[in-house]
CSV table of C-alpha atoms in Angstrom, one decimal:
chain,number,residue,atom,x,y,z
A,1,LEU,CA,6.8,-14.8,1.7
A,2,ILE,CA,6.1,-13.5,5.2
A,3,GLY,CA,3.9,-16.5,6.0
A,4,SER,CA,6.5,-18.9,4.8
A,5,ARG,CA,9.4,-17.2,6.6
A,6,TYR,CA,7.8,-16.6,9.9
A,7,PHE,CA,5.3,-19.4,10.2
A,8,SER,CA,5.4,-22.4,7.7
A,9,LYS,CA,5.4,-23.1,4.0
A,10,ARG,CA,1.8,-24.2,4.3
A,11,ILE,CA,0.7,-20.9,5.8
A,12,GLY,CA,2.7,-19.0,3.1
A,13,LEU,CA,1.0,-21.0,0.4
A,14,GLY,CA,-2.4,-20.4,2.0
A,15,ALA,CA,-1.8,-16.7,2.1
A,16,ALA,CA,-0.8,-16.7,-1.6
A,17,LEU,CA,-3.9,-18.6,-2.6
A,18,ILE,CA,-6.2,-16.3,-0.6
A,19,TYR,CA,-4.8,-13.3,-2.5
A,20,THR,CA,-5.1,-15.1,-5.8
A,21,PHE,CA,-8.8,-15.8,-5.3
A,22,ILE,CA,-9.8,-12.3,-4.1
A,23,PRO,CA,-12.7,-11.3,-6.4
A,24,SER,CA,-11.1,-8.0,-7.5
A,25,VAL,CA,-8.0,-9.8,-8.6
A,26,GLY,CA,-10.1,-11.8,-11.2
A,27,ALA,CA,-12.6,-9.0,-12.0
A,28,TYR,CA,-10.5,-6.0,-12.7
A,29,GLN,CA,-8.0,-6.7,-15.4
A,30,ARG,CA,-7.2,-3.1,-16.1
A,31,ILE,CA,-5.9,-2.3,-12.6
A,32,ILE,CA,-4.6,-5.7,-11.5
A,33,ASN,CA,-1.1,-4.7,-12.2
A,34,LEU,CA,-1.4,-1.8,-9.7
A,35,ASP,CA,-2.8,-4.1,-7.0
A,36,VAL,CA,-0.3,-6.8,-7.5
A,37,THR,CA,2.6,-4.3,-7.4
A,38,MET,CA,1.2,-2.5,-4.4
A,39,VAL,CA,0.8,-5.8,-2.5
A,40,PHE,CA,4.3,-6.8,-3.5
A,41,PHE,CA,5.8,-3.6,-2.0
A,42,PHE,CA,3.4,-3.8,0.9
A,43,SER,CA,4.5,-7.4,1.7
A,44,LEU,CA,8.2,-6.5,1.3
A,45,ASP,CA,7.7,-3.6,3.6
A,46,MET,CA,6.1,-5.8,6.3
A,47,LEU,CA,9.0,-8.3,5.9
A,48,THR,CA,11.6,-5.6,6.4
A,49,SER,CA,9.7,-4.2,9.4
A,50,LEU,CA,9.6,-7.7,10.9
A,51,GLU,CA,13.3,-8.0,10.3
A,52,TRP,CA,13.8,-4.7,12.1
A,53,LEU,CA,11.8,-6.0,15.1
A,54,LYS,CA,14.1,-9.0,15.3
A,55,SER,CA,17.5,-7.2,14.8
A,56,LYS,CA,16.7,-3.6,15.9
A,57,LYS,CA,19.0,-2.4,13.1
A,58,ASP,CA,17.9,0.8,11.5
A,59,THR,CA,19.0,-0.4,8.1
A,60,TRP,CA,15.8,-2.6,8.0
A,61,LEU,CA,13.7,0.4,9.0
A,62,TRP,CA,15.2,2.5,6.3
A,63,ALA,CA,14.3,-0.2,3.8
A,64,ALA,CA,10.8,-0.3,5.2
A,65,VAL,CA,10.5,3.5,4.7
A,66,LEU,CA,11.6,3.1,1.1
A,67,LEU,CA,9.4,0.1,0.3
A,68,GLY,CA,6.4,1.7,2.0
A,69,SER,CA,7.0,4.8,-0.2
A,70,PHE,CA,7.0,2.6,-3.3
A,71,SER,CA,3.8,1.0,-2.1
A,72,PHE,CA,2.2,4.5,-1.8
A,73,LEU,CA,3.7,5.5,-5.2
A,74,THR,CA,2.0,2.5,-6.8
A,75,LYS,CA,-1.4,3.2,-5.4
A,76,PHE,CA,-2.4,5.8,-2.8
A,77,ASN,CA,-4.0,3.3,-0.4
A,78,GLY,CA,-0.6,1.7,-0.2
A,79,ALA,CA,0.2,4.4,2.3
A,80,LEU,CA,-1.8,2.5,4.8
A,81,VAL,CA,1.3,0.3,5.3
A,82,ALA,CA,2.5,3.0,7.6
A,83,ILE,CA,-0.1,2.3,10.2
A,84,PRO,CA,1.1,-1.0,11.5
A,85,ILE,CA,4.8,0.1,11.1
A,86,TYR,CA,4.3,3.2,13.2
A,87,ALA,CA,2.2,1.3,15.7
A,88,THR,CA,4.7,-1.5,16.0
A,89,ALA,CA,7.6,0.9,16.2
A,90,LEU,CA,6.0,2.9,19.0
A,91,ALA,CA,5.1,-0.2,20.9
A,92,ASN,CA,8.6,-1.6,20.7
A,93,SER,CA,10.7,1.6,21.0
A,94,LYS,CA,9.7,2.9,24.5
A,95,GLN,CA,7.2,5.4,23.1
A,96,ARG,CA,9.9,7.1,21.0
A,97,LEU,CA,9.6,7.0,17.2
A,98,PRO,CA,12.7,5.7,15.5
A,99,LYS,CA,14.5,8.3,13.4
A,100,PRO,CA,13.9,6.6,10.0
A,101,LEU,CA,10.1,6.8,10.4
A,102,TYR,CA,10.2,10.6,10.6
A,103,PHE,CA,11.3,10.5,6.9
A,104,PHE,CA,8.4,8.2,5.8
A,105,PRO,CA,6.0,11.0,4.7
A,106,PRO,CA,8.6,13.3,3.0
A,107,VAL,CA,10.2,10.3,1.2
A,108,ALA,CA,6.8,9.0,0.0
A,109,LEU,CA,5.6,12.4,-1.2
A,110,GLY,CA,9.0,13.2,-2.8
A,111,LEU,CA,9.0,9.9,-4.7
A,112,LEU,CA,5.5,10.6,-5.9
A,113,PHE,CA,6.5,14.0,-7.1
A,114,ILE,CA,9.7,12.8,-8.9
A,115,ALA,CA,8.0,9.8,-10.5
A,116,TRP,CA,4.9,11.5,-11.7
A,117,PRO,CA,5.5,14.2,-14.4
A,118,TRP,CA,1.8,15.2,-14.1
A,119,LEU,CA,2.6,16.9,-10.9
A,120,TRP,CA,5.6,18.9,-12.1
A,121,ALA,CA,3.9,21.9,-13.7
A,122,GLU,CA,1.3,22.6,-11.0
A,123,PRO,CA,1.7,20.1,-8.1
A,124,LEU,CA,-1.2,21.0,-5.9
A,125,THR,CA,-3.7,21.8,-8.7
A,126,ASN,CA,-3.0,18.5,-10.5
A,127,LEU,CA,-3.1,16.5,-7.4
A,128,ILE,CA,-6.5,17.9,-6.5
A,129,LEU,CA,-7.7,17.1,-10.1
A,130,THR,CA,-6.5,13.6,-9.6
A,131,LEU,CA,-8.2,13.1,-6.3
A,132,ASN,CA,-11.3,14.9,-7.4
A,133,HIS,CA,-12.5,12.2,-9.8
A,134,TRP,CA,-14.3,10.2,-7.1
A,135,ASP,CA,-17.7,11.0,-8.6
A,136,GLY,CA,-18.4,7.6,-10.3
A,137,ARG,CA,-18.2,8.9,-13.9
A,138,VAL,CA,-16.0,6.2,-15.2
A,139,ALA,CA,-16.3,3.4,-17.7
A,140,GLU,CA,-15.0,0.2,-16.1
A,141,ASN,CA,-14.2,-3.1,-17.8
A,142,PHE,CA,-15.7,-5.7,-15.4
A,143,PHE,CA,-15.5,-9.3,-16.6
A,144,GLY,CA,-15.3,-8.1,-20.2
A,145,VAL,CA,-18.3,-5.8,-20.0
A,146,VAL,CA,-17.7,-2.1,-20.2
A,147,ARG,CA,-20.2,0.0,-18.2
A,148,GLU,CA,-20.4,3.2,-16.2
A,149,GLY,CA,-19.8,2.9,-12.5
A,150,PRO,CA,-22.3,4.0,-9.9
A,151,PHE,CA,-21.8,7.2,-7.9
A,152,HIS,CA,-20.1,5.2,-5.1
A,153,TYR,CA,-17.7,3.3,-7.4
A,154,PHE,CA,-14.4,4.8,-6.4
A,155,LEU,CA,-15.1,4.9,-2.7
A,156,SER,CA,-16.3,1.3,-2.8
A,157,HIS,CA,-13.3,0.1,-4.7
A,158,PHE,CA,-10.9,2.0,-2.4
A,159,VAL,CA,-12.5,0.4,0.7
A,160,LEU,CA,-12.7,-3.1,-0.8
A,161,SER,CA,-9.1,-3.1,-2.1
A,162,LEU,CA,-7.7,-2.1,1.3
A,163,PRO,CA,-5.7,-5.0,2.8
A,164,ILE,CA,-7.7,-4.5,6.0
A,165,VAL,CA,-7.6,-8.1,7.2
A,166,LEU,CA,-3.8,-8.1,6.7
A,167,LEU,CA,-3.5,-4.8,8.6
A,168,ALA,CA,-5.7,-6.1,11.4
A,169,LEU,CA,-3.8,-9.4,11.8
A,170,LEU,CA,-0.5,-7.5,11.8
A,171,ALA,CA,-1.8,-5.1,14.4
A,172,VAL,CA,-2.6,-7.9,16.8
A,173,GLY,CA,0.7,-9.6,16.2
A,174,LEU,CA,-0.5,-12.6,14.2
């Protein structure tokens, strides 16, 4: 969507094909819905941020805050969408952070709390329990074969599923 709108239909199609053929998209059927949803909100967030840059209307930035919060709500590493948004906003706002961006962290955490009943009883304890499972003791369905992941499974998957190339290209303005 972003590639088609700001560059050309060919670039947009190329970006869609690149995402389609990422190995984790084909290999991890169980979590693919989370990745696709996170990338959807991440992309919409980038689109609204670019619209804000063009128009300088805070409405677009408020939309970016909400969409970035949904990206975080879908998958924790979706919060990384905030990095290029904050960097771009600071670079284009005379070193003063626009008001909507002050609300990004509380809106994201508030949505997480509201949407996740697991946190309602004991928010901090249950969040720690959730984040404390990065020990590799998980059975994963990988291309139809169920096996236990190695000790570095969660950290590796977290790092490999980051849209780091997209973040880098957006950071340099491509």
